[in-house]
């Protein structure tokens, strides 16, 4: 039997269309008729009623209808549905015959034409005898008809025609041959439809197609189909007619589901299908032909899937859990089962041949009824009529089934399902189906395709860590790669199957490992179990060919895509290494395979490839057989034990400050001379499963069991895949000697002492000193640094002095001078760089070292200068008067914690002031300790100014000073202080007294008062002397006088002291009548107020006398 | 419910059912993140089995596969089975001697599962 046997007949699958026969049209010679025909046939768009038209001759012979039998039983034994039936009703027996006839209502020969028309109708009727076919007449008229009811002749003649032809009025149409032909035709069609009844009325209760109108058509026909369906199942089912019943049920089910989908009730379709499957699932029929049942089931699912898919294409939306994919999948499942059953039932002895004569041969070459056996058509009894024939028939079917390419069917169905599940977001289902496809390809011996599919989905299962599934896929893949002699794939899958991702038993792993070792030794591996024998033979020859092949024997496996049986972790011992110590790298390797395995090479690639040569472990005993594994050996991996390999290398000096990364670790299995495989761990560790394992290990609170010496817990090995090379630890000391705080503007000396503790000469010492970068910008401007302390820095000096070359250093010193122009703290940086040669691991390297020293320096003011103007009586002056001498006093208060030597001082007066005597520094050479004060004063006077009162500048005060330090020679600093401004005033009258420096009790004391008029006016002056207890006096007590401009008046008094000690002189009151605002009090400031009176000497004390 | 012969097949069934679980979680997650119903109901029907799903708040997934012909187990029974399973699972997780990530080796859990199996059969 051909696979097409299970396909639904094309008549079933096509869209059922009413078959309408048109007669009386001469499409070849009559242009009008041609136009009518074209109007029917052309423009058949979807919105027009589904009708298939055919032009037939008027006397066309329709298939003869069998005469109706009266006996019901007669039908039963034959069968259910004749194979030709559907075709007959679709294409041979019309549902409606339309007779076209040219006849106008006012035709002159109306009578003759009417009878001719009636005759034609009669001919058609006769030939359709017994059929449920309707006949309609269309009159082709040349004239446009009048509206109905107006043309009396027309209606009269129409009814006459109907009578003559035995037609109902509704079956008569008029087709005016005018411009609107197509429009009329369309109307005609829709009218036609009412008359079309697709009479499908067999006594076997199959549904009746009733084309009432397009909508009720579906519902109605669906109802008929359902009835038919249930009736099919009511039939007595037994082995002989099981196939026929199922075939019919399948047909009807197909129709129902299809209608449901068309009617947009997909749930009904699904429900019907489920019912159908549930009903038929158990109806297996003949056990010897069980594969027929599964084939049929498969077909059921497949056609439903097709219908579903078709409906989706027309706009139906499916969901994840309900999509055609499930039906295709199930179809594939049944197809697989069919294959299995076929395998069991059809594996005949080699001697069994196809029976002759062919029991499947029928006289007509085709079956009369669907689903019947060719060798007993029409037979309806329970037992087969001829048991020998039956046996031959079954054998024939079985032999045919044997030749069916089941795998192809399965794969086609699976790939359909895959396409569907891809659409409905079922990645896992898709993977699963692809696995099945792969397995099916494997069974079909298309190993390339199988491997391609399996390899594709493998990584999904690997990332989901579904190891049991992965293992099973890997096993199949391994078989494929074995059978194809694919060395690399074979190695890859073996490695994974031996590893921890595989759930295989120890003995299976062991077998695989042995095979792997064989392959690595360029030998032929043992065949995988359960492989097709012929394929194994080909495979073996393929493998032997591989041995002779010279090249193509090196394979690299990128481990991160697999879970091989070797695990690796590489790490630097520390996150950073000094250049003068060896970089240490540990590689941990561990195998999970059942037997110890030896590798021949372990190498680490680093980001700087120059180091790779140091991180290489090679098998020196190349001649040795790799099977000879001794567990003691260094390059042998014992299952479950972690091995540690240590590498050391000296970093290059150029790499100081750089990062060294492990780019990969490679492990070579096999021999370099022969075949070898190179496992490559990118980044030095990790395969497809490691990251999750690490996570799990970190979460785990399992107690770390103490392992014996030299053994490591794999999970505790952490990764350090990069390291920094940092410069060597300097063996020098940098000392700073200075005396903080610094004083503002001083050239602050700091002595940098560099002491080398190196074993060899420290070469190329360079000192960078100054303000540490990154501080306040104003500090940069107010800090200057120099190595030359003899002169004061200016702005040309930088805040940071780089690379002061000190040459090769035996320990030495370097003074530096820092000029801080503002107070506050600042951080100074001293960076000493040098190079030194060192020996690491017997290798001389030139190391650059550097040492940084920072210091925070406070800067304070060295001293405060206070200035004041005082009168000659040392009284504080708010203002000074023209031409009247006064004193300028300076107080220098030391604020420095260190002694300060004042080298010199100088006053530079402004033009508005003149010194009275030669101003000379009075503090020269004075040393001030902390909070000591030095003072000096200068006698000055102001020349007259133009206007009466003004503020005048006084000038500048320079102090030259230096820190008095025993520790270093310091330079002199000149500090400038700006003198304050002062108010200068003219005075109208100047009074001054002339008197001895002391008096003596009861001795006359002459006092002369001078009054000078400094104005250009004559002044009236009132002078009075107030009495005092301490003095008697003679002279004018009260006088009023006039003083001429510029003149001076002298007043003489004789005071006679009465008491000893400091005595207040009698007060002189001066009142200027012209200048009332000049009080006598103000004028009194110019006069002495007290005098020291000595007691009277006894016995003529000459010494006092002399004084 | 799981015969050993078809173990691989069941693994596949459970594995593929995760597609639906994933879809359901992502769909529900948006609407009702907090008061999510843990029971996901029937995931998808196959010819032979019904697959039910349950997802805890910490995204631990339980899947029960029932023979299609078994009509005695209704939705409510399945739901209570899941709840029992969840409780038992929580007990296992609360066990201080249990190390997360290890396969469950708990007699109590095993017995709960096997009683459920017996009930179902």
PDB file of N, CA, C and O in Angstrom, chain A residues 1048-1080:
ATOM      1  N   UNK A1048      54.514 136.668  69.428  1.00  0.00           N
ATOM      2  CA  UNK A1048      54.582 135.757  70.568  1.00  0.00           C
ATOM      3  C   UNK A1048      54.540 136.566  71.843  1.00  0.00           C
ATOM      4  O   UNK A1048      55.162 137.636  71.944  1.00  0.00           O
ATOM      5  N   UNK A1049      53.745 136.109  72.775  1.00  0.00           N
ATOM      6  CA  UNK A1049      53.639 136.800  74.065  1.00  0.00           C
ATOM      7  C   UNK A1049      54.265 135.927  75.122  1.00  0.00           C
ATOM      8  O   UNK A1049      54.034 134.722  75.147  1.00  0.00           O
ATOM      9  N   UNK A1050      55.026 136.506  75.962  1.00  0.00           N
ATOM     10  CA  UNK A1050      55.695 135.757  77.026  1.00  0.00           C
ATOM     11  C   UNK A1050      55.027 136.104  78.345  1.00  0.00           C
ATOM     12  O   UNK A1050      54.698 137.247  78.614  1.00  0.00           O
ATOM     13  N   UNK A1051      54.798 135.100  79.155  1.00  0.00           N
ATOM     14  CA  UNK A1051      54.208 135.315  80.492  1.00  0.00           C
ATOM     15  C   UNK A1051      55.148 134.654  81.481  1.00  0.00           C
ATOM     16  O   UNK A1051      55.481 133.476  81.339  1.00  0.00           O
ATOM     17  N   UNK A1052      55.521 135.369  82.483  1.00  0.00           N
ATOM     18  CA  UNK A1052      56.467 134.832  83.468  1.00  0.00           C
ATOM     19  C   UNK A1052      55.749 134.683  84.794  1.00  0.00           C
ATOM     20  O   UNK A1052      55.064 135.603  85.247  1.00  0.00           O
ATOM     21  N   UNK A1053      55.942 133.505  85.409  1.00  0.00           N
ATOM     22  CA  UNK A1053      55.365 133.250  86.745  1.00  0.00           C
ATOM     23  C   UNK A1053      56.447 132.716  87.620  1.00  0.00           C
ATOM     24  O   UNK A1053      57.335 132.003  87.169  1.00  0.00           O
ATOM     25  N   UNK A1054      56.338 132.993  88.850  1.00  0.00           N
ATOM     26  CA  UNK A1054      57.223 132.396  89.834  1.00  0.00           C
ATOM     27  C   UNK A1054      56.394 131.503  90.730  1.00  0.00           C
ATOM     28  O   UNK A1054      55.519 131.950  91.438  1.00  0.00           O
ATOM     29  N   UNK A1055      56.662 130.242  90.634  1.00  0.00           N
ATOM     30  CA  UNK A1055      55.916 129.287  91.473  1.00  0.00           C
ATOM     31  C   UNK A1055      56.747 128.988  92.687  1.00  0.00           C
ATOM     32  O   UNK A1055      57.975 128.897  92.628  1.00  0.00           O
ATOM     33  N   UNK A1056      56.023 128.757  93.718  1.00  0.00           N
ATOM     34  CA  UNK A1056      56.702 128.478  94.977  1.00  0.00           C
ATOM     35  C   UNK A1056      56.133 127.211  95.572  1.00  0.00           C
ATOM     36  O   UNK A1056      55.029 127.207  96.122  1.00  0.00           O
ATOM     37  N   UNK A1057      56.839 126.074  95.352  1.00  0.00           N
ATOM     38  CA  UNK A1057      56.267 124.805  95.794  1.00  0.00           C
ATOM     39  C   UNK A1057      56.180 124.726  97.302  1.00  0.00           C
ATOM     40  O   UNK A1057      57.090 125.167  98.000  1.00  0.00           O
ATOM     41  N   UNK A1058      55.084 124.125  97.737  1.00  0.00           N
ATOM     42  CA  UNK A1058      54.884 123.982  99.168  1.00  0.00           C
ATOM     43  C   UNK A1058      55.046 122.521  99.597  1.00  0.00           C
ATOM     44  O   UNK A1058      55.295 122.233 100.738  1.00  0.00           O
ATOM     45  N   UNK A1059      54.847 121.600  98.692  1.00  0.00           N
ATOM     46  CA  UNK A1059      54.881 120.171  99.047  1.00  0.00           C
ATOM     47  C   UNK A1059      55.820 119.437  98.092  1.00  0.00           C
ATOM     48  O   UNK A1059      55.998 119.834  96.952  1.00  0.00           O
ATOM     49  N   UNK A1060      56.385 118.371  98.658  1.00  0.00           N
ATOM     50  CA  UNK A1060      57.293 117.568  97.847  1.00  0.00           C
ATOM     51  C   UNK A1060      56.514 116.497  97.043  1.00  0.00           C
ATOM     52  O   UNK A1060      55.353 116.230  97.304  1.00  0.00           O
ATOM     53  N   UNK A1061      57.197 115.926  96.085  1.00  0.00           N
ATOM     54  CA  UNK A1061      56.597 114.844  95.278  1.00  0.00           C
ATOM     55  C   UNK A1061      56.069 115.366  93.953  1.00  0.00           C
ATOM     56  O   UNK A1061      56.334 116.501  93.573  1.00  0.00           O
ATOM     57  N   UNK A1062      55.417 114.496  93.250  1.00  0.00           N
ATOM     58  CA  UNK A1062      54.783 114.902  91.978  1.00  0.00           C
ATOM     59  C   UNK A1062      53.631 115.799  92.288  1.00  0.00           C
ATOM     60  O   UNK A1062      52.684 115.385  92.919  1.00  0.00           O
ATOM     61  N   UNK A1063      53.686 116.981  91.813  1.00  0.00           N
ATOM     62  CA  UNK A1063      52.632 117.918  92.146  1.00  0.00           C
ATOM     63  C   UNK A1063      52.030 118.471  90.879  1.00  0.00           C
ATOM     64  O   UNK A1063      52.711 118.660  89.864  1.00  0.00           O
ATOM     65  N   UNK A1064      50.747 118.679  90.968  1.00  0.00           N
ATOM     66  CA  UNK A1064      50.046 119.266  89.829  1.00  0.00           C
ATOM     67  C   UNK A1064      50.322 120.760  89.840  1.00  0.00           C
ATOM     68  O   UNK A1064      50.170 121.431  90.858  1.00  0.00           O
ATOM     69  N   UNK A1065      50.760 121.263  88.703  1.00  0.00           N
ATOM     70  CA  UNK A1065      51.051 122.694  88.594  1.00  0.00           C
ATOM     71  C   UNK A1065      49.746 123.476  88.604  1.00  0.00           C
ATOM     72  O   UNK A1065      48.692 122.952  88.200  1.00  0.00           O
ATOM     73  N   UNK A1066      49.789 124.644  88.995  1.00  0.00           N
ATOM     74  CA  UNK A1066      48.580 125.473  88.882  1.00  0.00           C
ATOM     75  C   UNK A1066      48.140 125.537  87.418  1.00  0.00           C
ATOM     76  O   UNK A1066      48.985 125.694  86.523  1.00  0.00           O
ATOM     77  N   UNK A1067      46.895 125.360  87.251  1.00  0.00           N
ATOM     78  CA  UNK A1067      46.399 125.183  85.887  1.00  0.00           C
ATOM     79  C   UNK A1067      46.286 126.494  85.164  1.00  0.00           C
ATOM     80  O   UNK A1067      45.761 127.480  85.693  1.00  0.00           O
ATOM     81  N   UNK A1068      46.801 126.539  83.948  1.00  0.00           N
ATOM     82  CA  UNK A1068      46.717 127.753  83.137  1.00  0.00           C
ATOM     83  C   UNK A1068      45.513 127.612  82.210  1.00  0.00           C
ATOM     84  O   UNK A1068      45.404 126.656  81.456  1.00  0.00           O
ATOM     85  N   UNK A1069      44.604 128.544  82.352  1.00  0.00           N
ATOM     86  CA  UNK A1069      43.436 128.521  81.471  1.00  0.00           C
ATOM     87  C   UNK A1069      43.615 129.555  80.383  1.00  0.00           C
ATOM     88  O   UNK A1069      43.832 130.720  80.666  1.00  0.00           O
ATOM     89  N   UNK A1070      43.520 129.134  79.160  1.00  0.00           N
ATOM     90  CA  UNK A1070      43.653 130.060  78.037  1.00  0.00           C
ATOM     91  C   UNK A1070      42.338 130.018  77.267  1.00  0.00           C
ATOM     92  O   UNK A1070      41.890 128.949  76.860  1.00  0.00           O
ATOM     93  N   UNK A1071      41.719 131.114  77.091  1.00  0.00           N
ATOM     94  CA  UNK A1071      40.477 131.186  76.317  1.00  0.00           C
ATOM     95  C   UNK A1071      40.702 132.068  75.112  1.00  0.00           C
ATOM     96  O   UNK A1071      41.119 133.218  75.227  1.00  0.00           O
ATOM     97  N   UNK A1072      40.466 131.511  73.963  1.00  0.00           N
ATOM     98  CA  UNK A1072      40.583 132.292  72.738  1.00  0.00           C
ATOM     99  C   UNK A1072      39.193 132.812  72.422  1.00  0.00           C
ATOM    100  O   UNK A1072      38.275 132.025  72.156  1.00  0.00           O
ATOM    101  N   UNK A1073      39.033 134.071  72.454  1.00  0.00           N
ATOM    102  CA  UNK A1073      37.706 134.616  72.282  1.00  0.00           C
ATOM    103  C   UNK A1073      37.260 134.482  70.825  1.00  0.00           C
ATOM    104  O   UNK A1073      36.093 134.353  70.529  1.00  0.00           O
ATOM    105  N   UNK A1074      38.224 134.519  69.902  1.00  0.00           N
ATOM    106  CA  UNK A1074      37.855 134.389  68.491  1.00  0.00           C
ATOM    107  C   UNK A1074      37.566 132.924  68.093  1.00  0.00           C
ATOM    108  O   UNK A1074      36.852 132.672  67.147  1.00  0.00           O
ATOM    109  N   UNK A1075      38.200 132.035  68.794  1.00  0.00           N
ATOM    110  CA  UNK A1075      38.011 130.601  68.433  1.00  0.00           C
ATOM    111  C   UNK A1075      37.447 129.842  69.627  1.00  0.00           C
ATOM    112  O   UNK A1075      38.171 129.216  70.374  1.00  0.00           O
ATOM    113  N   UNK A1076      36.155 130.008  69.840  1.00  0.00           N
ATOM    114  CA  UNK A1076      35.600 129.404  71.063  1.00  0.00           C
ATOM    115  C   UNK A1076      35.728 127.877  71.049  1.00  0.00           C
ATOM    116  O   UNK A1076      35.727 127.241  72.094  1.00  0.00           O
ATOM    117  N   UNK A1077      35.879 127.289  69.849  1.00  0.00           N
ATOM    118  CA  UNK A1077      35.934 125.816  69.821  1.00  0.00           C
ATOM    119  C   UNK A1077      37.294 125.278  70.262  1.00  0.00           C
ATOM    120  O   UNK A1077      37.471 124.098  70.494  1.00  0.00           O
ATOM    121  N   UNK A1078      38.269 126.097  70.289  1.00  0.00           N
ATOM    122  CA  UNK A1078      39.563 125.664  70.803  1.00  0.00           C
ATOM    123  C   UNK A1078      39.516 125.840  72.311  1.00  0.00           C
ATOM    124  O   UNK A1078      39.615 126.947  72.829  1.00  0.00           O
ATOM    125  N   UNK A1079      39.343 124.739  73.003  1.00  0.00           N
ATOM    126  CA  UNK A1079      39.184 124.846  74.459  1.00  0.00           C
ATOM    127  C   UNK A1079      40.546 124.981  75.124  1.00  0.00           C
ATOM    128  O   UNK A1079      41.585 124.648  74.535  1.00  0.00           O
ATOM    129  N   UNK A1080      40.498 125.456  76.332  1.00  0.00           N
ATOM    130  CA  UNK A1080      41.751 125.572  77.077  1.00  0.00           C
ATOM    131  C   UNK A1080      42.315 124.197  77.383  1.00  0.00           C
ATOM    132  O   UNK A1080      43.512 124.017  77.535  1.00  0.00           O
TER     133      UNK A1080
END
